[in-house]
Amino acid sequence: MFCLVARRYWGAGARSSRLWGRSLASQTDLWPVGKVDRFGGVSVRLQPGPQRDEAAFRSWLQGSIKRWREEGRIAVWMRIPITLSGLITCAASEGFTFHHAENDTSTLTLWLKDGPSKLPGYATHQVGVAGAVLDEASGKVLVVQDRNKTLNAWKFPGGLSDPGEDIGATAVREVLEETGIKSEFQSLLSIRQQHNHPGAFGKSDMYIICRLKPLSYNIHFCPQECLRCEWMDLKELAYTSETTPVTSRIAKLLLYGYKEGFHNIDLTMRTFPGVYSGLFYSLYHKELPATYETEQ
Amino acid sequence: MFCLVARRYWGAGARSSRLWGRSLASQTDLWPVGKVDRFGGVSVRLQPGPQRDEAAFRSWLQGSIKRWREEGRIAVWMRIPITLSGLITCAASEGFTFHHAENDTSTLTLWLKDGPSKLPGYATHQVGVAGAVLDEASGKVLVVQDRNKTLNAWKFPGGLSDPGEDIGATAVREVLEETGIKSEFQSLLSIRQQHNHPGAFGKSDMYIICRLKPLSYNIHFCPQECLRCEWMDLKELAYTSETTPVTSRIAKLLLYGYKEGFHNIDLTMRTFPGVYSGLFYSLYHKELPATYETEQ
């Protein structure tokens, strides 16, 4: 068996930043105090301020790395404000590499133990959400043809989720932006996972299709995004060749639900409180019969 | 209606890098040629090589930005090798910020138009997968108690997906690493979305629970990860208080499937070819009856 302690799931209980051990003495006031997390890693935050001398930084870093190794630390996390990015080159020459960077800060890491790094990686997936808006009265579903695609196939409107946005909210927002149709989240129908995604900077893509209920019917599609947009008979979409394999598949699934009951296809949503974080999260799965809620 | 062309879903058809427009003339051999993508953005790749003079870089960048604006470009993407990170500070003073960074390269962006940037963001989610390994013969399910949690509740073994790893493969690998049990992917049962996740560097977390079939039964759990590990009666797990809300919920769902048929709870997997990429992807949804495969 092969154990990867540091790379294992840093679930809701990880909170390494709250579990500092003893602080390490700083060499001078210019250089930050490292903090030790419960996995044995050291975190260092460089602060914007007086201009750092690169030679002095290198000397401090070399001394610190030596001490951290002696103390048995497993890794170093270093946050660097963008205005001090000149120091990244020094850190790189000591073996640091980028863990991630966003806006005005980069985070570099150095693995201090033998073998490959066991530090957890950064976000690996973008999430896109499409909305299958079905008008149950007419049996028609809202479809678009993208302007920017070489293959003009009918598909469900959708787009990338904004940071912190719930799956259903992305579907409703994207449908509105692309087609002008207002809608309401009903259920989650399907998820697709695709790796090495060219539109995701080589990362993975999780594409989720939701079932939505229309709240308006007059199309005002976005001409910059869509070539065409219409309400199409669901059965026609399910069996036309002018669509993508995923759209065709989900249209057939939706037709099954429309004819024989949506309980056959829906993953319904329920919100729970997080055990550690105090935040709430959404859980999606097939509806659970009430008889299973309590022990019989 | 509000259109966000650049931020819309960069799906399988985006491939901006393959659709270069005309190249922009470089100022000197030291500085890269920018390439124009079909959204009107300019991409610049700095190459490792002879030491760049920061003043000359600043002068080149200021002149280039002026020209790109005049040419109506919407944004600049700049890739900088870690060894040239000193240039990041110059770029930041011209308004660039980090889009992302990984290993030995950072990518910065500058939005050239009015208003907030409409460029697509980087990966927003980490993906964790748990495996509910149910032995149908005994009605027992494999559960662990984490070593690193303050609350020692029974839960399904699981962990973060490796880059490019399929959902089922993560579940099988993590179950093996934590418990020593070999297993086989059966279906996807549930997904959970949680934002501002402390274990995800503030990003979102997608947690997926799979149903697995055991291929071995003798537990050899990882003592660095687990405090306890055992085969527990599924009904006991479904109604014990010594578990997390998600585990309890999914145990009830699994009990429903065990008693009344797994077709009630399973999302089955099917693999499709990508329309543009030539790669394959996995799609998960409720089983579609064969009668819907072809038009009646």
XYZ file of C-alpha atoms in Angstrom:
592
model
C 0.000 0.000 0.000
C 1.157 3.469 -0.812
C 0.328 6.366 1.509
C 0.378 9.959 0.328
C -0.360 11.865 3.489
C 0.166 15.378 2.235
C -1.544 14.844 -1.111
C -4.645 13.233 0.336
C -7.940 15.033 0.285
C -7.626 18.315 2.143
C -11.280 18.198 3.083
C -13.327 20.592 5.132
C -11.240 19.820 8.186
C -7.804 20.685 6.871
C -7.624 24.362 7.826
C -3.875 24.234 8.044
C -3.632 27.988 8.430
C -5.373 27.885 11.786
C -3.068 25.301 13.220
C 0.216 27.106 13.377
C 2.987 25.633 15.400
C 5.832 27.662 16.828
C 7.106 30.560 14.739
C 10.574 30.549 13.333
C 12.820 33.439 14.205
C 13.235 35.918 11.354
C 16.748 36.867 10.341
C 15.998 40.560 10.114
C 12.861 42.658 10.307
C 12.808 42.702 6.501
C 12.194 38.986 6.203
C 9.024 37.191 7.203
C 8.469 34.771 10.037
C 7.704 31.290 8.751
C 4.752 29.423 10.206
C 4.624 25.660 10.545
C 1.422 23.836 9.578
C 0.266 20.507 10.975
C 1.601 18.619 7.963
C 5.125 19.871 8.705
C 5.242 22.511 5.973
C 6.516 26.064 6.500
C 4.544 29.049 5.148
C 6.275 32.336 4.384
C 4.514 35.514 3.264
C 6.631 38.251 1.750
C 5.047 41.653 2.296
C 5.105 44.641 -0.050
C 7.198 47.371 1.531
C 10.718 48.725 1.329
C 12.694 47.516 -1.653
C 14.316 44.157 -0.905
C 17.869 43.578 -1.893
C 18.015 40.414 -3.985
C 21.407 39.357 -2.656
C 20.205 39.719 0.946
C 17.033 37.757 0.080
C 19.078 34.953 -1.430
C 21.293 34.796 1.631
C 18.279 34.757 3.973
C 16.522 32.103 1.860
C 19.556 29.824 1.663
C 20.028 30.031 5.434
C 16.346 29.435 6.078
C 16.137 26.407 3.771
C 19.131 24.888 5.533
C 17.482 25.400 8.925
C 14.083 24.083 7.775
C 15.742 20.930 6.495
C 17.552 20.491 9.821
C 14.250 20.944 11.633
C 12.668 18.198 9.505
C 10.181 20.411 7.661
C 8.664 18.733 4.619
C 8.079 21.735 2.358
C 8.006 25.524 2.040
C 5.057 27.607 0.796
C 6.048 31.162 -0.176
C 3.575 33.900 -1.122
C 5.084 36.775 -3.077
C 3.264 40.004 -3.985
C 3.517 40.827 -7.692
C 5.551 43.966 -6.968
C 8.312 41.792 -5.454
C 8.391 39.356 -8.381
C 12.101 39.946 -8.896
C 12.579 37.679 -5.860
C 10.879 34.793 -7.719
C 13.978 34.371 -9.882
C 16.128 34.010 -6.730
C 13.660 31.511 -5.255
C 13.606 29.539 -8.515
C 17.378 29.225 -8.425
C 16.982 27.617 -4.952
C 14.527 25.081 -6.411
C 11.160 26.775 -5.879
C 8.478 26.445 -8.566
C 5.063 28.068 -9.027
C 2.197 26.376 -7.174
C -0.327 28.951 -8.378
C -0.774 32.679 -8.966
C -3.793 34.919 -9.205
C -4.290 38.665 -9.527
C -1.440 40.275 -7.598
C 0.096 37.336 -5.741
C 2.040 34.221 -6.637
C 2.606 31.180 -4.419
C 5.735 29.100 -4.853
C 6.627 25.815 -3.209
C 9.759 23.856 -2.436
C 9.600 20.172 -1.471
C 12.285 19.524 1.163
C 12.095 15.731 1.375
C 13.374 13.040 -0.959
C 11.314 11.930 -3.935
C 8.602 13.804 -5.808
C 6.543 16.481 -4.088
C 3.518 15.201 -2.171
C 2.002 18.666 -1.771
C -1.613 19.053 -2.879
C -2.029 20.659 -6.279
C -4.100 23.666 -7.218
C -7.569 23.633 -8.792
C -7.612 21.104 -11.645
C -10.985 21.717 -13.288
C -12.988 24.471 -14.875
C -16.738 23.978 -14.587
C -19.134 24.723 -17.428
C -22.896 24.424 -17.104
C -25.554 24.128 -19.786
C -29.292 24.590 -19.301
C -31.839 22.335 -21.017
C -34.901 24.599 -20.783
C -37.947 22.461 -21.504
C -41.412 23.944 -21.958
C -43.578 21.064 -20.799
C -46.757 22.544 -22.310
C -45.408 22.497 -25.870
C -42.695 19.824 -25.587
C -40.164 22.269 -26.994
C -36.644 22.833 -25.738
C -34.433 25.915 -26.093
C -31.424 25.415 -28.400
C -28.717 27.609 -29.904
C -26.062 27.428 -32.568
C -22.777 29.010 -31.514
C -21.309 31.795 -33.583
C -17.713 30.880 -32.899
C -17.764 27.217 -33.825
C -16.770 25.738 -37.160
C -19.485 23.093 -36.769
C -22.873 24.763 -36.370
C -24.681 22.122 -34.395
C -27.709 22.699 -32.182
C -26.889 22.624 -28.497
C -28.106 23.788 -25.108
C -27.044 27.320 -24.102
C -24.401 27.408 -21.374
C -21.039 28.707 -20.241
C -18.345 28.747 -17.616
C -19.249 29.174 -13.980
C -18.100 32.311 -12.209
C -15.940 31.825 -9.100
C -18.135 30.808 -6.169
C -21.255 30.366 -8.309
C -23.622 27.414 -7.771
C -24.250 25.040 -10.671
C -27.913 25.994 -11.088
C -27.141 29.711 -10.914
C -24.605 29.371 -13.738
C -27.165 27.580 -15.920
C -29.850 30.218 -15.326
C -27.415 33.117 -15.887
C -25.906 31.698 -19.060
C -29.317 30.892 -20.563
C -30.417 34.469 -19.879
C -27.229 36.007 -21.314
C -27.293 33.925 -24.485
C -30.990 33.710 -25.243
C -32.847 36.309 -23.147
C -34.992 33.524 -21.632
C -35.614 33.587 -17.881
C -35.652 30.184 -16.227
C -35.613 28.293 -12.948
C -33.377 25.403 -11.855
C -35.131 22.028 -11.636
C -32.480 19.331 -11.464
C -29.068 18.148 -12.561
C -29.157 15.657 -15.452
C -25.615 14.783 -16.385
C -21.942 15.494 -15.881
C -19.124 15.111 -18.368
C -15.417 15.025 -17.572
C -12.823 15.857 -20.226
C -9.067 16.233 -19.721
C -6.329 18.309 -21.399
C -9.004 20.737 -22.460
C -7.807 23.294 -25.026
C -10.272 25.888 -23.708
C -9.126 25.313 -20.124
C -5.418 26.123 -20.484
C -4.726 22.386 -20.591
C -6.648 21.683 -17.379
C -9.694 19.420 -17.088
C -13.247 20.417 -17.840
C -16.343 19.379 -15.919
C -19.432 20.075 -17.972
C -22.777 19.790 -16.213
C -26.213 19.803 -17.820
C -29.209 20.994 -15.799
C -32.931 20.759 -16.458
C -34.531 24.196 -16.282
C -38.139 25.405 -16.404
C -38.826 28.479 -18.557
C -40.234 31.614 -16.895
C -40.373 33.566 -20.183
C -40.704 32.551 -23.829
C -39.678 35.412 -26.130
C -36.170 34.858 -27.453
C -33.749 37.798 -27.651
C -30.524 35.999 -28.388
C -27.052 37.486 -28.068
C -25.835 37.979 -31.666
C -22.199 38.038 -30.537
C -22.525 34.551 -29.080
C -25.260 32.858 -31.109
C -25.869 32.377 -34.800
C -29.375 31.000 -34.248
C -31.641 30.325 -31.284
C -35.047 28.673 -31.225
C -37.569 26.536 -29.377
C -37.208 23.103 -30.989
C -39.409 20.052 -30.603
C -37.610 17.834 -28.065
C -38.109 14.708 -30.145
C -36.637 16.458 -33.187
C -33.536 17.437 -31.189
C -33.212 13.892 -29.819
C -32.958 12.366 -33.293
C -31.507 15.065 -35.558
C -27.974 14.652 -36.894
C -27.388 18.409 -36.643
C -26.241 18.334 -33.045
C -23.340 17.230 -30.857
C -23.177 13.687 -29.403
C -23.686 15.009 -25.856
C -26.685 17.151 -26.791
C -28.246 14.236 -28.665
C -27.734 11.908 -25.720
C -29.153 14.331 -23.167
C -32.089 15.188 -25.442
C -32.988 11.466 -25.510
C -32.659 11.321 -21.710
C -34.859 14.403 -21.386
C -37.427 12.839 -23.740
C -37.458 9.746 -21.499
C -38.104 11.951 -18.472
C -40.747 13.993 -20.303
C -42.653 10.883 -21.355
C -42.215 8.658 -18.298
C -41.603 11.064 -15.448
C -38.693 13.323 -14.559
C -38.046 11.277 -11.401
C -36.429 8.766 -13.786
C -33.673 11.195 -14.816
C -33.373 13.957 -12.210
C -30.653 14.456 -9.633
C -32.287 16.716 -7.098
C -30.456 19.218 -4.938
C -30.318 19.471 -1.174
C -28.333 21.908 0.945
C -26.344 20.826 4.006
C -24.235 22.664 6.592
C -20.490 21.989 6.402
C -19.158 19.996 9.360
C -16.173 22.288 9.960
C -16.486 25.421 7.857
C -19.840 26.828 8.978
C -20.635 27.232 5.264
C -23.360 25.441 3.335
C -22.956 23.177 0.358
C -25.193 21.591 -2.254
C -25.517 17.839 -2.718
C -27.053 16.323 -5.864
C -28.265 12.747 -6.248
C -31.323 10.723 -7.226
C -34.336 11.513 -5.078
C -34.324 9.431 -1.885
C -37.743 7.972 -0.972
C -39.018 9.397 2.330
C -39.203 5.891 3.815
C -35.410 5.815 3.906
C -35.074 9.090 5.801
C -35.528 7.349 9.140
C -34.740 3.839 10.273
C -37.578 1.323 9.835
C -29.522 41.250 -22.183
C -25.870 41.216 -21.319
C -23.358 39.484 -23.539
C -19.938 38.416 -22.322
C -18.347 37.144 -25.465
C -14.862 36.542 -24.190
C -15.965 35.009 -20.911
C -18.412 32.567 -22.455
C -17.727 28.877 -22.428
C -14.466 28.162 -24.201
C -15.671 24.704 -25.112
C -14.032 22.081 -27.243
C -14.236 24.337 -30.273
C -12.337 27.341 -28.942
C -8.817 26.320 -29.925
C -7.759 29.942 -30.076
C -4.116 28.998 -30.309
C -4.650 27.313 -33.648
C -6.382 30.286 -35.171
C -3.653 32.854 -35.167
C -4.211 35.982 -37.207
C -1.389 38.055 -38.586
C 1.743 38.387 -36.483
C 2.804 41.693 -35.059
C 6.251 42.959 -35.925
C 8.719 42.587 -33.050
C 10.664 45.639 -31.972
C 13.965 43.829 -31.697
C 15.082 40.235 -31.914
C 15.063 40.126 -28.112
C 11.324 40.643 -27.853
C 8.686 38.182 -28.896
C 6.252 38.420 -31.767
C 2.682 38.764 -30.529
C 0.017 36.559 -32.052
C -3.593 37.613 -32.430
C -6.329 35.134 -31.515
C -9.822 35.112 -33.000
C -11.250 36.909 -29.980
C -8.968 39.899 -30.633
C -6.468 39.138 -27.871
C -2.699 39.248 -28.330
C -0.487 36.447 -26.990
C 3.168 37.056 -26.163
C 5.618 34.372 -25.045
C 8.853 35.524 -23.464
C 11.605 32.968 -24.007
C 14.447 32.086 -21.667
C 17.686 33.275 -23.184
C 20.055 36.207 -22.927
C 19.467 38.404 -19.900
C 16.802 40.987 -20.690
C 17.355 44.556 -19.665
C 14.365 45.650 -17.606
C 14.413 49.223 -18.904
C 14.424 47.979 -22.512
C 11.578 45.567 -21.692
C 9.546 48.365 -20.171
C 10.121 50.557 -23.222
C 9.158 47.713 -25.602
C 6.075 46.843 -23.537
C 4.840 50.438 -23.314
C 5.234 50.876 -27.091
C 3.541 47.550 -27.783
C 0.573 48.279 -25.505
C 0.089 51.631 -27.265
C 0.101 49.942 -30.667
C -2.206 47.087 -29.556
C -4.718 49.625 -28.290
C -4.541 51.503 -31.598
C -5.121 48.238 -33.449
C -8.234 47.579 -31.368
C -6.905 44.506 -29.534
C -9.003 43.549 -26.510
C -6.372 42.034 -24.222
C -2.800 40.786 -23.869
C -1.741 37.331 -22.637
C 1.919 37.157 -21.616
C 3.746 33.954 -20.690
C 6.921 34.476 -18.672
C 9.411 31.733 -17.766
C 10.213 31.683 -14.034
C 13.835 32.644 -14.713
C 12.655 35.975 -16.202
C 10.325 36.765 -13.296
C 12.019 40.115 -12.749
C 10.055 41.303 -15.790
C 6.765 40.555 -13.969
C 7.304 43.607 -11.773
C 7.664 45.793 -14.914
C 4.547 44.243 -16.447
C 2.613 44.777 -13.207
C 3.488 48.473 -13.244
C 1.863 48.615 -16.722
C -1.306 47.041 -15.319
C -0.737 43.319 -15.884
C -1.923 40.832 -13.245
C -1.445 37.091 -12.809
C -3.915 34.907 -14.713
C -2.260 31.706 -13.516
C 1.130 30.104 -12.897
C 2.321 26.545 -12.676
C 5.733 24.898 -12.332
C 8.166 27.142 -14.214
C 5.865 29.525 -16.081
C 3.500 32.336 -15.185
C 0.823 33.834 -17.425
C -0.193 37.455 -16.960
C -3.025 39.342 -18.629
C -3.897 42.944 -19.381
C -7.441 43.928 -20.389
C -7.180 46.705 -22.982
C -10.846 47.707 -23.252
C -13.034 49.742 -20.915
C -14.769 48.098 -17.974
C -13.831 44.930 -16.118
C -11.917 42.151 -17.844
C -14.040 39.687 -19.799
C -11.232 37.170 -20.186
C -12.003 33.600 -19.125
C -10.648 32.669 -15.706
C -8.443 29.748 -14.759
C -9.563 26.450 -13.231
C -12.021 27.147 -10.396
C -12.512 23.736 -8.802
C -10.546 20.965 -7.211
C -12.169 17.545 -7.560
C -12.268 15.000 -4.766
C -13.711 11.518 -5.150
C -14.869 9.030 -2.517
C -15.606 5.366 -3.080
C -18.551 3.608 -1.444
C -17.365 0.005 -1.703
C -20.360 -2.250 -1.063
C -20.024 -5.990 -0.661
C -23.422 -7.137 -1.898
C -23.043 -10.623 -0.445
C -22.718 -9.380 3.157
C -24.426 -5.985 2.885
C -21.323 -4.349 4.361
C -19.662 -1.168 3.180
C -16.059 -0.032 3.621
C -15.642 2.939 5.974
C -12.738 4.831 7.551
C -12.114 7.369 10.260
C -9.575 10.016 9.276
C -6.504 10.513 11.395
C -6.267 14.254 10.741
C -9.787 15.326 11.637
C -10.907 16.639 14.991
C -14.262 14.912 14.537
C -13.733 11.187 14.092
C -16.770 10.306 12.054
C -17.123 7.285 9.784
C -16.864 8.144 6.126
C -16.073 6.648 2.739
C -12.381 6.573 1.789
C -11.428 9.105 -0.886
C -9.134 11.917 -1.919
C -8.204 14.494 -4.512
C -8.015 13.541 -8.155
C -4.642 13.686 -9.852
C -4.369 15.932 -12.926
C -5.984 14.204 -15.920
C -7.405 11.341 -13.838
C -10.932 10.027 -14.463
C -13.421 10.118 -11.597
C -13.678 6.335 -11.238
C -9.904 5.914 -11.353
C -9.494 8.388 -8.483
C -12.030 6.493 -6.374
C -10.360 3.122 -6.986
C -6.841 4.527 -6.352
C -7.784 6.366 -3.169
C -9.649 3.351 -1.747
C -6.587 1.194 -2.407
C -4.148 3.734 -0.896
C -6.205 4.284 2.248
C -7.571 0.817 2.944
C -5.654 -1.716 0.848
C -8.937 -2.878 -0.745
C -8.995 -3.450 -4.518
C -12.217 -2.401 -6.193
C -13.930 -1.718 -9.500
C -15.957 1.322 -10.590
C -19.710 0.719 -10.877
C -21.444 4.087 -11.030
C -21.510 7.673 -9.880
C -23.952 8.319 -7.030
C -23.710 11.944 -6.041
C -21.879 15.209 -6.479
C -21.393 17.988 -3.954
C -20.312 21.547 -4.683
C -18.764 23.718 -1.984
C -17.241 27.179 -2.401
C -14.438 29.121 -0.656
C -12.983 25.810 0.375
C -10.217 26.113 2.993
C -8.496 22.998 1.657
C -8.620 24.312 -1.920
C -6.711 27.585 -1.476
C -10.059 29.402 -1.405
C -11.263 27.835 -4.663
C -14.346 25.632 -5.010
C -14.518 21.927 -4.302
C -16.433 19.328 -6.288
C -16.773 16.138 -4.270
C -18.059 13.073 -6.104
C -19.136 9.787 -4.564
C -18.911 6.588 -6.610
C -20.312 3.130 -6.040
C -17.548 0.533 -6.203
C -17.527 -3.254 -6.145
C -14.861 -4.911 -3.950
C -12.307 -7.191 -5.610
C -10.551 -7.984 -2.306
C -11.668 -8.039 1.330
C -8.674 -7.976 3.670
C -8.129 -4.489 5.059
C -4.585 -3.102 5.331
C -5.291 0.524 6.120
C -2.802 3.363 5.886
C -1.993 4.334 9.499
C -0.809 7.797 8.419
C -4.214 8.585 6.911
C -6.684 6.471 8.875
C -7.411 5.981 12.551
C -9.795 3.096 11.929
C -11.095 1.178 8.919
C -13.730 -1.549 8.780
C -16.497 -3.264 6.863
C -19.682 -1.854 8.433
C -23.252 -2.996 7.952
C -24.761 -0.560 5.422
C -27.921 -0.087 7.459
C -25.861 0.718 10.547
C -23.931 3.389 8.619
C -27.159 4.825 7.219
C -28.602 5.491 10.684
C -25.635 6.007 13.003
C -24.943 9.459 14.385
C -21.188 8.840 14.204
C -20.830 10.017 10.647
C -20.936 13.150 8.484
C -24.223 14.432 6.994
C -23.068 13.574 3.455
C -21.983 10.049 4.366
C -25.272 9.443 6.163
C -27.274 10.695 3.196
C -25.355 8.629 0.656
C -25.511 5.540 2.881
C -29.323 5.857 2.875
C -29.286 6.254 -0.908
C -27.044 3.211 -1.234
C -29.374 1.231 1.049
C -32.287 2.195 -1.224
C -30.325 0.943 -4.245
C -29.246 -2.228 -2.436
C -32.823 -3.078 -1.454
C -34.743 -1.922 -4.535
C -32.207 -2.047 -7.350
C -29.135 0.022 -8.142
C -30.823 1.320 -11.325
C -32.732 3.599 -8.923
C -29.592 5.433 -7.815
C -26.824 4.887 -10.380
C -25.466 7.347 -12.897
C -23.781 5.126 -15.441
C -20.801 6.115 -17.539
C -20.460 6.205 -21.299
C -17.486 7.371 -23.335
C -17.842 9.653 -26.363
C -15.395 11.103 -28.886
C -14.869 14.859 -28.622
C -16.299 16.813 -31.585
C -13.186 18.924 -32.109
C -10.366 17.623 -29.966
C -10.051 14.014 -31.152
C -9.969 13.073 -27.449
C -12.542 11.013 -25.592
C -14.627 12.045 -22.626
C -16.868 10.390 -20.087
C -20.522 11.266 -19.676
C -22.487 10.233 -16.571
C -26.281 10.193 -16.254
C -29.181 7.906 -15.360
C -29.330 4.833 -17.563
C -31.253 5.532 -20.778
C -33.672 2.737 -21.763
C -32.651 1.129 -25.068
C -36.009 2.052 -26.606
C -34.909 5.687 -26.630
C -31.652 5.013 -28.464
C -33.370 5.193 -31.850
C -36.436 7.057 -33.016
C -39.735 5.152 -32.682
